mmCIF file of C-alpha atoms in Angstrom:
data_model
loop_
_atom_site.group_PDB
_atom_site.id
_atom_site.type_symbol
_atom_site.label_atom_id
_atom_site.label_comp_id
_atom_site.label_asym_id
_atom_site.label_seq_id
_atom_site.Cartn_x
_atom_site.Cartn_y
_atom_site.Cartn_z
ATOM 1 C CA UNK A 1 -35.485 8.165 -21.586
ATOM 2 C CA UNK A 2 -31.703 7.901 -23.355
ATOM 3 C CA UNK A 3 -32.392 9.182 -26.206
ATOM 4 C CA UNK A 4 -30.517 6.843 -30.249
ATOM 5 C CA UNK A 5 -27.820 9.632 -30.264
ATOM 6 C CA UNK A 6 -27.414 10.070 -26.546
ATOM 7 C CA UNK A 7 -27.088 6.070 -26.634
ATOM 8 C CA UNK A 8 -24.652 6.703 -29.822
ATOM 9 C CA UNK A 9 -22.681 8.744 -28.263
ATOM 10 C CA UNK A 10 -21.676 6.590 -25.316
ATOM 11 C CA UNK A 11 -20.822 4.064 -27.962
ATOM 12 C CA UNK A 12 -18.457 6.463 -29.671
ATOM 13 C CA UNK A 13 -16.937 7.636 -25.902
ATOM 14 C CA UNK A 14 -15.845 3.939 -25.398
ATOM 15 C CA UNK A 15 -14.799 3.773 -29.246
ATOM 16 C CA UNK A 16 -12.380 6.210 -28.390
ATOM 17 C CA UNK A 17 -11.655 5.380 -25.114
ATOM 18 C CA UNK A 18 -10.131 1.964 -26.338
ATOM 19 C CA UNK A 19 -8.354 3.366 -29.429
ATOM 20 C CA UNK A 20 -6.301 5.299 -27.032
ATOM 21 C CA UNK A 21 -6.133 2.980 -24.121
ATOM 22 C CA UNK A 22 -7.774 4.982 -21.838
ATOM 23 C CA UNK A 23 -8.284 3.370 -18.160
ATOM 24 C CA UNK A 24 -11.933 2.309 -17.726
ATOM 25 C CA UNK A 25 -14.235 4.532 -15.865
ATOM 26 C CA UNK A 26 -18.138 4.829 -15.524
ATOM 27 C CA UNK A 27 -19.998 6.447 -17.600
ATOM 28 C CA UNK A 28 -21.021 9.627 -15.024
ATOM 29 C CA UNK A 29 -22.608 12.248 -16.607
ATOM 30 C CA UNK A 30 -23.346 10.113 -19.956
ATOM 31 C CA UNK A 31 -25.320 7.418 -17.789
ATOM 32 C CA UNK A 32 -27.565 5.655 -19.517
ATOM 33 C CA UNK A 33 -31.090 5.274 -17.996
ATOM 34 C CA UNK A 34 -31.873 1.115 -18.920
ATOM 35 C CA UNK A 35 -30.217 -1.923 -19.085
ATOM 36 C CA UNK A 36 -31.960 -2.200 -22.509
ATOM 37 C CA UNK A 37 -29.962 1.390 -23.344
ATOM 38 C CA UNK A 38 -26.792 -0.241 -22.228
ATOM 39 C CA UNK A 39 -27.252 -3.132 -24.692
ATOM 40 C CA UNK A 40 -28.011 -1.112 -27.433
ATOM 41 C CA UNK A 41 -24.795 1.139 -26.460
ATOM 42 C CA UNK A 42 -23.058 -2.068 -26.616
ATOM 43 C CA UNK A 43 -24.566 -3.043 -30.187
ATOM 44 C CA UNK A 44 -23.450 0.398 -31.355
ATOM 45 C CA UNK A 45 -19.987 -0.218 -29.809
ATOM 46 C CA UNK A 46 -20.213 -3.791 -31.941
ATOM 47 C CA UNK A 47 -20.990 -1.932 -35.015
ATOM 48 C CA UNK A 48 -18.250 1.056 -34.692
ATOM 49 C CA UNK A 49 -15.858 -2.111 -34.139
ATOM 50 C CA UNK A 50 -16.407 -3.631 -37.426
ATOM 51 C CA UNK A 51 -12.702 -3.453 -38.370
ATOM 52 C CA UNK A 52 -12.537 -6.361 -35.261
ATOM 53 C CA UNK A 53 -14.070 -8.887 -37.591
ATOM 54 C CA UNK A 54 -16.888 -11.387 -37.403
ATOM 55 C CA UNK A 55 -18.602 -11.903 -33.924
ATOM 56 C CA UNK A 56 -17.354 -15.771 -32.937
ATOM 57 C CA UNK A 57 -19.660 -16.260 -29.635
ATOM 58 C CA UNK A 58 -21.258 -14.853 -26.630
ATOM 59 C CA UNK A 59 -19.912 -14.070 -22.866
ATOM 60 C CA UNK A 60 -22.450 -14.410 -19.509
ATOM 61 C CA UNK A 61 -21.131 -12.072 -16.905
ATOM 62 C CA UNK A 62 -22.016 -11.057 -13.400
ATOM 63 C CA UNK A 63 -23.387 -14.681 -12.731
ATOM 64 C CA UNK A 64 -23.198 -14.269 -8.992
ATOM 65 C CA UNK A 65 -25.820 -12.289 -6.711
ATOM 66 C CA UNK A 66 -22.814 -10.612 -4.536
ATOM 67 C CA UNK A 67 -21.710 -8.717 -8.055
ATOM 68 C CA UNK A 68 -24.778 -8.523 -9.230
ATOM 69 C CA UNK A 69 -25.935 -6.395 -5.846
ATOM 70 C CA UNK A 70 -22.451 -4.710 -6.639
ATOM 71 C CA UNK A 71 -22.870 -3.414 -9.896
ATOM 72 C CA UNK A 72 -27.167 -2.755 -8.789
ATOM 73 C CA UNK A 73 -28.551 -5.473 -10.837
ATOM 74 C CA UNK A 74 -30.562 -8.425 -9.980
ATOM 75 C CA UNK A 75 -29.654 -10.405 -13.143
ATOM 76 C CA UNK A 76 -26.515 -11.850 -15.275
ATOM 77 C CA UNK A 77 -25.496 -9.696 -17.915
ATOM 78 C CA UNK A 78 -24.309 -10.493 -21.882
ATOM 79 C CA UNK A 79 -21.818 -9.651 -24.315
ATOM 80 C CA UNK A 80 -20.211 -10.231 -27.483
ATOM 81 C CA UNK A 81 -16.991 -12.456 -28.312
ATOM 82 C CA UNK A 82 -14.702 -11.324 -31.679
ATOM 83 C CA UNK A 83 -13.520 -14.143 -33.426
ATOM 84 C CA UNK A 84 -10.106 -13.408 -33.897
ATOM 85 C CA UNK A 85 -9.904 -12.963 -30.095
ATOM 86 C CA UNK A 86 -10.700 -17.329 -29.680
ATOM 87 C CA UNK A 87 -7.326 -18.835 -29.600
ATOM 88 C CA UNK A 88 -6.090 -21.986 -28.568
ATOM 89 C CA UNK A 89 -4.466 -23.701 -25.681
ATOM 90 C CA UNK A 90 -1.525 -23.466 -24.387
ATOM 91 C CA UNK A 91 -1.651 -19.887 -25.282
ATOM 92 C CA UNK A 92 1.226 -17.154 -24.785
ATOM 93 C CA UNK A 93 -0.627 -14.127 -23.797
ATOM 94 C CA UNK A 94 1.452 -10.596 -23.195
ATOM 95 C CA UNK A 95 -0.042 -8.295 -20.893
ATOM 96 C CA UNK A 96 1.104 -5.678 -23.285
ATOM 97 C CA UNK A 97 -1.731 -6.339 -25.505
ATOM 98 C CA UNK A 98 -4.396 -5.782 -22.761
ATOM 99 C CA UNK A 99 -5.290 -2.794 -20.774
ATOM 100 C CA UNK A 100 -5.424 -4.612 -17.944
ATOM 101 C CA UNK A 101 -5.999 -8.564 -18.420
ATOM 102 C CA UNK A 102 -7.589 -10.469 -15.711
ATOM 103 C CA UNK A 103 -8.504 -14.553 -16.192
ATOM 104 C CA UNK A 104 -11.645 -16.044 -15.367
ATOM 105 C CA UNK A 105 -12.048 -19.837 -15.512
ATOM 106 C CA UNK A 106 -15.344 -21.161 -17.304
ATOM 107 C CA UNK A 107 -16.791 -24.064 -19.248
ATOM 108 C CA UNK A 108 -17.353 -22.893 -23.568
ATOM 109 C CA UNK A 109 -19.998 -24.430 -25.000
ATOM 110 C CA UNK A 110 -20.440 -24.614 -29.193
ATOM 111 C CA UNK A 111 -23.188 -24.888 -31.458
ATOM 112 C CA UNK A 112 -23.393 -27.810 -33.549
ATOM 113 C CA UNK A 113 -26.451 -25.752 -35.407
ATOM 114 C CA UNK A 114 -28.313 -22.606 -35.236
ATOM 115 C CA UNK A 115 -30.156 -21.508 -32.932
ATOM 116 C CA UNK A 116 -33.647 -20.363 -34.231
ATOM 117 C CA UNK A 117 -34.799 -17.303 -31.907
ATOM 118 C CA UNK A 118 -38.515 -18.658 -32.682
ATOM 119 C CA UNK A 119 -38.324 -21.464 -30.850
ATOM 120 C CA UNK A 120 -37.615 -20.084 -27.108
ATOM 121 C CA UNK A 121 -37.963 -19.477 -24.510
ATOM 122 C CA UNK A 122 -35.179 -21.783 -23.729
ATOM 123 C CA UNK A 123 -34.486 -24.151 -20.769
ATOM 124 C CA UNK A 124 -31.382 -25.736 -19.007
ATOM 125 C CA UNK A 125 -33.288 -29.128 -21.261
ATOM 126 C CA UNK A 126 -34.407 -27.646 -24.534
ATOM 127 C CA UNK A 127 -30.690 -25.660 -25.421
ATOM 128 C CA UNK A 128 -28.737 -28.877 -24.808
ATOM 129 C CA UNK A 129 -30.363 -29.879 -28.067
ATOM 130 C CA UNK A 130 -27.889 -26.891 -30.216
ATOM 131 C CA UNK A 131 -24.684 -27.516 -27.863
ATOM 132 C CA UNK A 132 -21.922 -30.139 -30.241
ATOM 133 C CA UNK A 133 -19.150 -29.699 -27.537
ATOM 134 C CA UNK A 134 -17.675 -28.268 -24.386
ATOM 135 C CA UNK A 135 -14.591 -26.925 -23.658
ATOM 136 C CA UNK A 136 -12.447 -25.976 -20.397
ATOM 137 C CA UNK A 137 -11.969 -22.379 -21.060
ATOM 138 C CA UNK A 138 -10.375 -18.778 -19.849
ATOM 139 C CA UNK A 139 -12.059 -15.898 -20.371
ATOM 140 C CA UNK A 140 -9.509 -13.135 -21.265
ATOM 141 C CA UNK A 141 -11.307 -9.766 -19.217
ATOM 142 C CA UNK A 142 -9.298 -6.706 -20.361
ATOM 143 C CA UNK A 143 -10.985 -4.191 -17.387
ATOM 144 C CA UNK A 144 -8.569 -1.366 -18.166
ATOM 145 C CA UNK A 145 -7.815 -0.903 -14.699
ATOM 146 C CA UNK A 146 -10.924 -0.095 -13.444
ATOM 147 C CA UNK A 147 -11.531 0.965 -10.183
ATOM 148 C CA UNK A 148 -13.646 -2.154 -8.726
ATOM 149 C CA UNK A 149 -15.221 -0.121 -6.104
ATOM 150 C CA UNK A 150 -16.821 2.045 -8.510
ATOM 151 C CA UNK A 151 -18.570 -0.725 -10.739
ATOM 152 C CA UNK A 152 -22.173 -0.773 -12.357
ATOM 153 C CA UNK A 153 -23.574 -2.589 -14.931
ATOM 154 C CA UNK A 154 -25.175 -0.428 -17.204
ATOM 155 C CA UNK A 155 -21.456 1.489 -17.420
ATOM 156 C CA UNK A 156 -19.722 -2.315 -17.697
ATOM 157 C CA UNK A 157 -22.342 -3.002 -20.675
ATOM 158 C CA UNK A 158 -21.739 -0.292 -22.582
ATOM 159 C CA UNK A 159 -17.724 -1.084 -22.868
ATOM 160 C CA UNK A 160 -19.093 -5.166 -23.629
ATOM 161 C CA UNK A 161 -18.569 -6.473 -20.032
ATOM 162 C CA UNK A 162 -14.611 -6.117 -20.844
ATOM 163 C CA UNK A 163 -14.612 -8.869 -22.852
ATOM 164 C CA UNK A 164 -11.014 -9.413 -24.262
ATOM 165 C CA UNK A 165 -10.968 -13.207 -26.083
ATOM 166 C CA UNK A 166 -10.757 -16.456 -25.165
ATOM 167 C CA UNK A 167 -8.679 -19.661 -24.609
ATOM 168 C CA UNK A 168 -9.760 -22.907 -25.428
ATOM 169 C CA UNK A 169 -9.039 -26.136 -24.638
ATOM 170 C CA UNK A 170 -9.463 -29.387 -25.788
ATOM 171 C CA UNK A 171 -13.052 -30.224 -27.509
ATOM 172 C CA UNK A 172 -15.519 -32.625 -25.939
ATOM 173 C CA UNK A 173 -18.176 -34.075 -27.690
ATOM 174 C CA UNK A 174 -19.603 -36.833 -25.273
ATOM 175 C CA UNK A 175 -20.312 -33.462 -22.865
ATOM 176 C CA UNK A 176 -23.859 -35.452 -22.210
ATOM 177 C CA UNK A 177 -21.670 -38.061 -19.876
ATOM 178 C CA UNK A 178 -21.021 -35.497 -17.601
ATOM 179 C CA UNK A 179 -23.355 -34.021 -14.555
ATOM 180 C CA UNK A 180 -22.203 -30.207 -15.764
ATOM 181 C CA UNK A 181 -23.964 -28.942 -12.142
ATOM 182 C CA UNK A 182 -21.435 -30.560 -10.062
ATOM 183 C CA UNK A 183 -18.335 -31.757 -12.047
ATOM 184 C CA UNK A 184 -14.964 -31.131 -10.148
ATOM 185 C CA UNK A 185 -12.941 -28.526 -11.449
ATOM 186 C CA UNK A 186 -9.638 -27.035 -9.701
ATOM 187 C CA UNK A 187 -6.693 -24.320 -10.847
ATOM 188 C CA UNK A 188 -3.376 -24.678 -10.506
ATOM 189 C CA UNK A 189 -1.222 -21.716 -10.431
ATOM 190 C CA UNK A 190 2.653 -20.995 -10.896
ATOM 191 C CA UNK A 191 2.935 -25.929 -9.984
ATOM 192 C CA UNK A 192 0.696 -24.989 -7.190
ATOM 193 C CA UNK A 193 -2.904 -26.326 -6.722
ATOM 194 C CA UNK A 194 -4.985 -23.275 -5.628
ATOM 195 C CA UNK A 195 -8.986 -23.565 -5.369
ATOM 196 C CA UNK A 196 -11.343 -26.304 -5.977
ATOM 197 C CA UNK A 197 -14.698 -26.189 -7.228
ATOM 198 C CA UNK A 198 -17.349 -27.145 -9.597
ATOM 199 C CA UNK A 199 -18.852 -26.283 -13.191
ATOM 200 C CA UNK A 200 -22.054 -25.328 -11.739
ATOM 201 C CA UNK A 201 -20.722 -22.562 -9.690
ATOM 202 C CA UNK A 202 -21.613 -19.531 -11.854
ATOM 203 C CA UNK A 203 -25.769 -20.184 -12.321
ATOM 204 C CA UNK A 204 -26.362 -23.577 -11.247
ATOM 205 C CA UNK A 205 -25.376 -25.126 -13.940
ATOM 206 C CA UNK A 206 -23.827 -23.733 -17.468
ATOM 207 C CA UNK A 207 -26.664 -24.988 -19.395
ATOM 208 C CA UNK A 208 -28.935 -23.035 -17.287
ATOM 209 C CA UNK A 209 -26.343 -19.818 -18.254
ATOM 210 C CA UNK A 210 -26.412 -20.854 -21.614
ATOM 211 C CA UNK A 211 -30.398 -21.147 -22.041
ATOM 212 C CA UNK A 212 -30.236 -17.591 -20.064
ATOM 213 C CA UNK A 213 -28.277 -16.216 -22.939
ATOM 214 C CA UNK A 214 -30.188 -18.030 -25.785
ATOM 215 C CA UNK A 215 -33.470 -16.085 -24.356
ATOM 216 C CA UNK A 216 -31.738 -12.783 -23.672
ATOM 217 C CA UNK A 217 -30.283 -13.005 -27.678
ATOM 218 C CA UNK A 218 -33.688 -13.936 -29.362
ATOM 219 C CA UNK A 219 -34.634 -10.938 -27.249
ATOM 220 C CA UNK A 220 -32.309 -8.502 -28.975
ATOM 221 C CA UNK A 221 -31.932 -10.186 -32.329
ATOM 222 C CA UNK A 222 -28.283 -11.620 -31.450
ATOM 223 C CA UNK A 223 -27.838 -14.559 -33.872
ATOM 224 C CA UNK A 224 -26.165 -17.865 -32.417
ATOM 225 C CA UNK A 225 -25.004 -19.491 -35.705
ATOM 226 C CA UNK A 226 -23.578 -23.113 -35.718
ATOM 227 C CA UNK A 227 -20.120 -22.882 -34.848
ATOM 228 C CA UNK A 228 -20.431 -20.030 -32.483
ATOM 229 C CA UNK A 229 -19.249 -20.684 -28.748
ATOM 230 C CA UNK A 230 -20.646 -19.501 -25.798
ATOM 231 C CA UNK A 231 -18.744 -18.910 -22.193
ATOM 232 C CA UNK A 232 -20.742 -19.368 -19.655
ATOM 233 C CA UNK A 233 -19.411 -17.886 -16.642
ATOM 234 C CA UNK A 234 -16.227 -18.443 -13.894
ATOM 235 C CA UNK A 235 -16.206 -20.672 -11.295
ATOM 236 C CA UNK A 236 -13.798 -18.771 -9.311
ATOM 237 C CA UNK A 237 -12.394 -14.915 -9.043
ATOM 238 C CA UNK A 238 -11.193 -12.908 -11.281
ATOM 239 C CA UNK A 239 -6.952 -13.138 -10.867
ATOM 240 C CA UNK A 240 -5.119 -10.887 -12.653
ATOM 241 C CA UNK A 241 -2.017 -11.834 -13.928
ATOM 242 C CA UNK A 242 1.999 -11.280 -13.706
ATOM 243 C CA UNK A 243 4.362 -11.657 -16.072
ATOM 244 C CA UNK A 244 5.873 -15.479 -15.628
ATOM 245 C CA UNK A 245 2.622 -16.844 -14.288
ATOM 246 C CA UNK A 246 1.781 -20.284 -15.852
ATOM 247 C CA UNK A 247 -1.763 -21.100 -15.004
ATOM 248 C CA UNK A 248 -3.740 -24.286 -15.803
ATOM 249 C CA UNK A 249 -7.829 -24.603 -14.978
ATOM 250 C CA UNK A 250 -8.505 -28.457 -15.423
ATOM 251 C CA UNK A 251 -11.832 -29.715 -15.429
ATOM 252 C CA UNK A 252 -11.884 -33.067 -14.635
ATOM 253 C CA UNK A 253 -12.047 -35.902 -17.066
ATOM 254 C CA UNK A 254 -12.490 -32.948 -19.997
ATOM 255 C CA UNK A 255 -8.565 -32.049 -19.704
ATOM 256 C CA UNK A 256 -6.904 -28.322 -18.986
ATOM 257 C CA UNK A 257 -6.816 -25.014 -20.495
ATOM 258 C CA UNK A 258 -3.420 -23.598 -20.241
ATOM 259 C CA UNK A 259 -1.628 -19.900 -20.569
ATOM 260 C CA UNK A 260 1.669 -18.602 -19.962
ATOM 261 C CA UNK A 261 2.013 -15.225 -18.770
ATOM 262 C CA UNK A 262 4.632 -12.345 -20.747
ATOM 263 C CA UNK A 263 5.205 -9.013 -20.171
#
């Protein structure tokens, strides 16, 4: 069993390893033993990164079973979103500020109110009651070049499922008027219309990903606050980025989320 300081000191390895932009790696000899020990390495990361400012959201990650089977898990994984890392769109993002910036292209859900962990276990029905808006939404991933063929989740957990920000788009309060498990979505890349798809490719459905998360937070004492958002998994690949690359994800009748690309 990991023991608080062997779990402390993973936190303070990936600390470090961001301060001086390492690349990414696993954790090897420092593995953890539990999920649950990769969370709290996580929480301790959290706390070391105070200086980050308030905690603005949530992040669901490995939504699909062909990662999860990668990275020898059998469920989604969570992780925290910094506040000052929410920005709006169009956004002007330089790769220089990343380690290695990927995009993933997901629906944000807020919270109009909080979200009392007493009143789980939450349901795809029951959460929809906290939810105020949606958003079209990128998920900035900043992997630090990790080596995908050597992924696994515990190792990805402690470093907060490489959660660098988010983009926003516009805000949609009548979210009810739309069938979130099969709305059309599509991503145009650089004028050119790339992949099609649907907001319930991640879990089903991101209200089923969000009531995941809601349950998995009450677990570990997370608090979702009013205000907070939520993202709630990609509908398509991870694409990292080039410099020049305009990229627009539009889901349809909500409007786009848009980035330009510097070095």
């Amino acid at each position: 069993m990991s023991t608080p300081a062997e779990i402390r000191a993973v936190a303070e390895r990936r600390f470090a390893e961001h301060r001086d932009k390492e690349i990414y790696s696993p954790l090897g000899d420092m593995m953890l033993d539990t999920i649950d020990n990769g969370y709290a390495a996580m929480e301790n990361l959290v706390d070391l990164w105070q200086g980050r400012g308030p905690v603005g959201g949530y992040k669901i990650a490995l939504t699909s079973k062909p990662i999860q089977e990668l990275c020898g898990v059998d469920q989604p994984c969570g992780g925290f979103v910094f506040k000052e890392t929410i920005h709006p769109s169009p956004a002007s993002l330089s790769l220089s500020d990343y380690n290695g910036l990927a995009l993933e292209f997901e629906l944000a859900l807020r919270f109009s109110r909080d979200v009392p962990s007493d009143e789980g276990p939450f349901d795809e029905n029951n959460i929809g009651d906290y939810v105020g808006a949606c958003y079209p939404a990128f998920e900035l991933i900043d992997d630090r070049r990790a080596d995908y063929a050597k992924l696994d989740a515990i190792s990805m957990l402690s470093d907060n499922i490489w959660c660098g920000g988010v983009v926003l788009g516009p805000e949609i309060t009548d979210w009810q008027d739309f069938d979130l498990s099969s709305n059309p979505v599509h991503l145009t890349y650089n004028s050119e219309r790339i992949q099609e798809g649907n907001t319930g490719a991640a879990m089903g459905s991101p209200m089923i990903s969000l009531a995941w998360l809601a349950n998995l937070a009450a677990s570990r004492g997370w608090p979702m606050r009013e205000g907070m958002i939520v993202i709630s998994g990609s509908t398509f690949a991870t694409i990292p980025p080039k410099p020049g690359d305009h990229v627009v994800y539009t889901i349809e009748g909500m409007g786009d989320v848009e980035v330009r690309i510097t070095a």
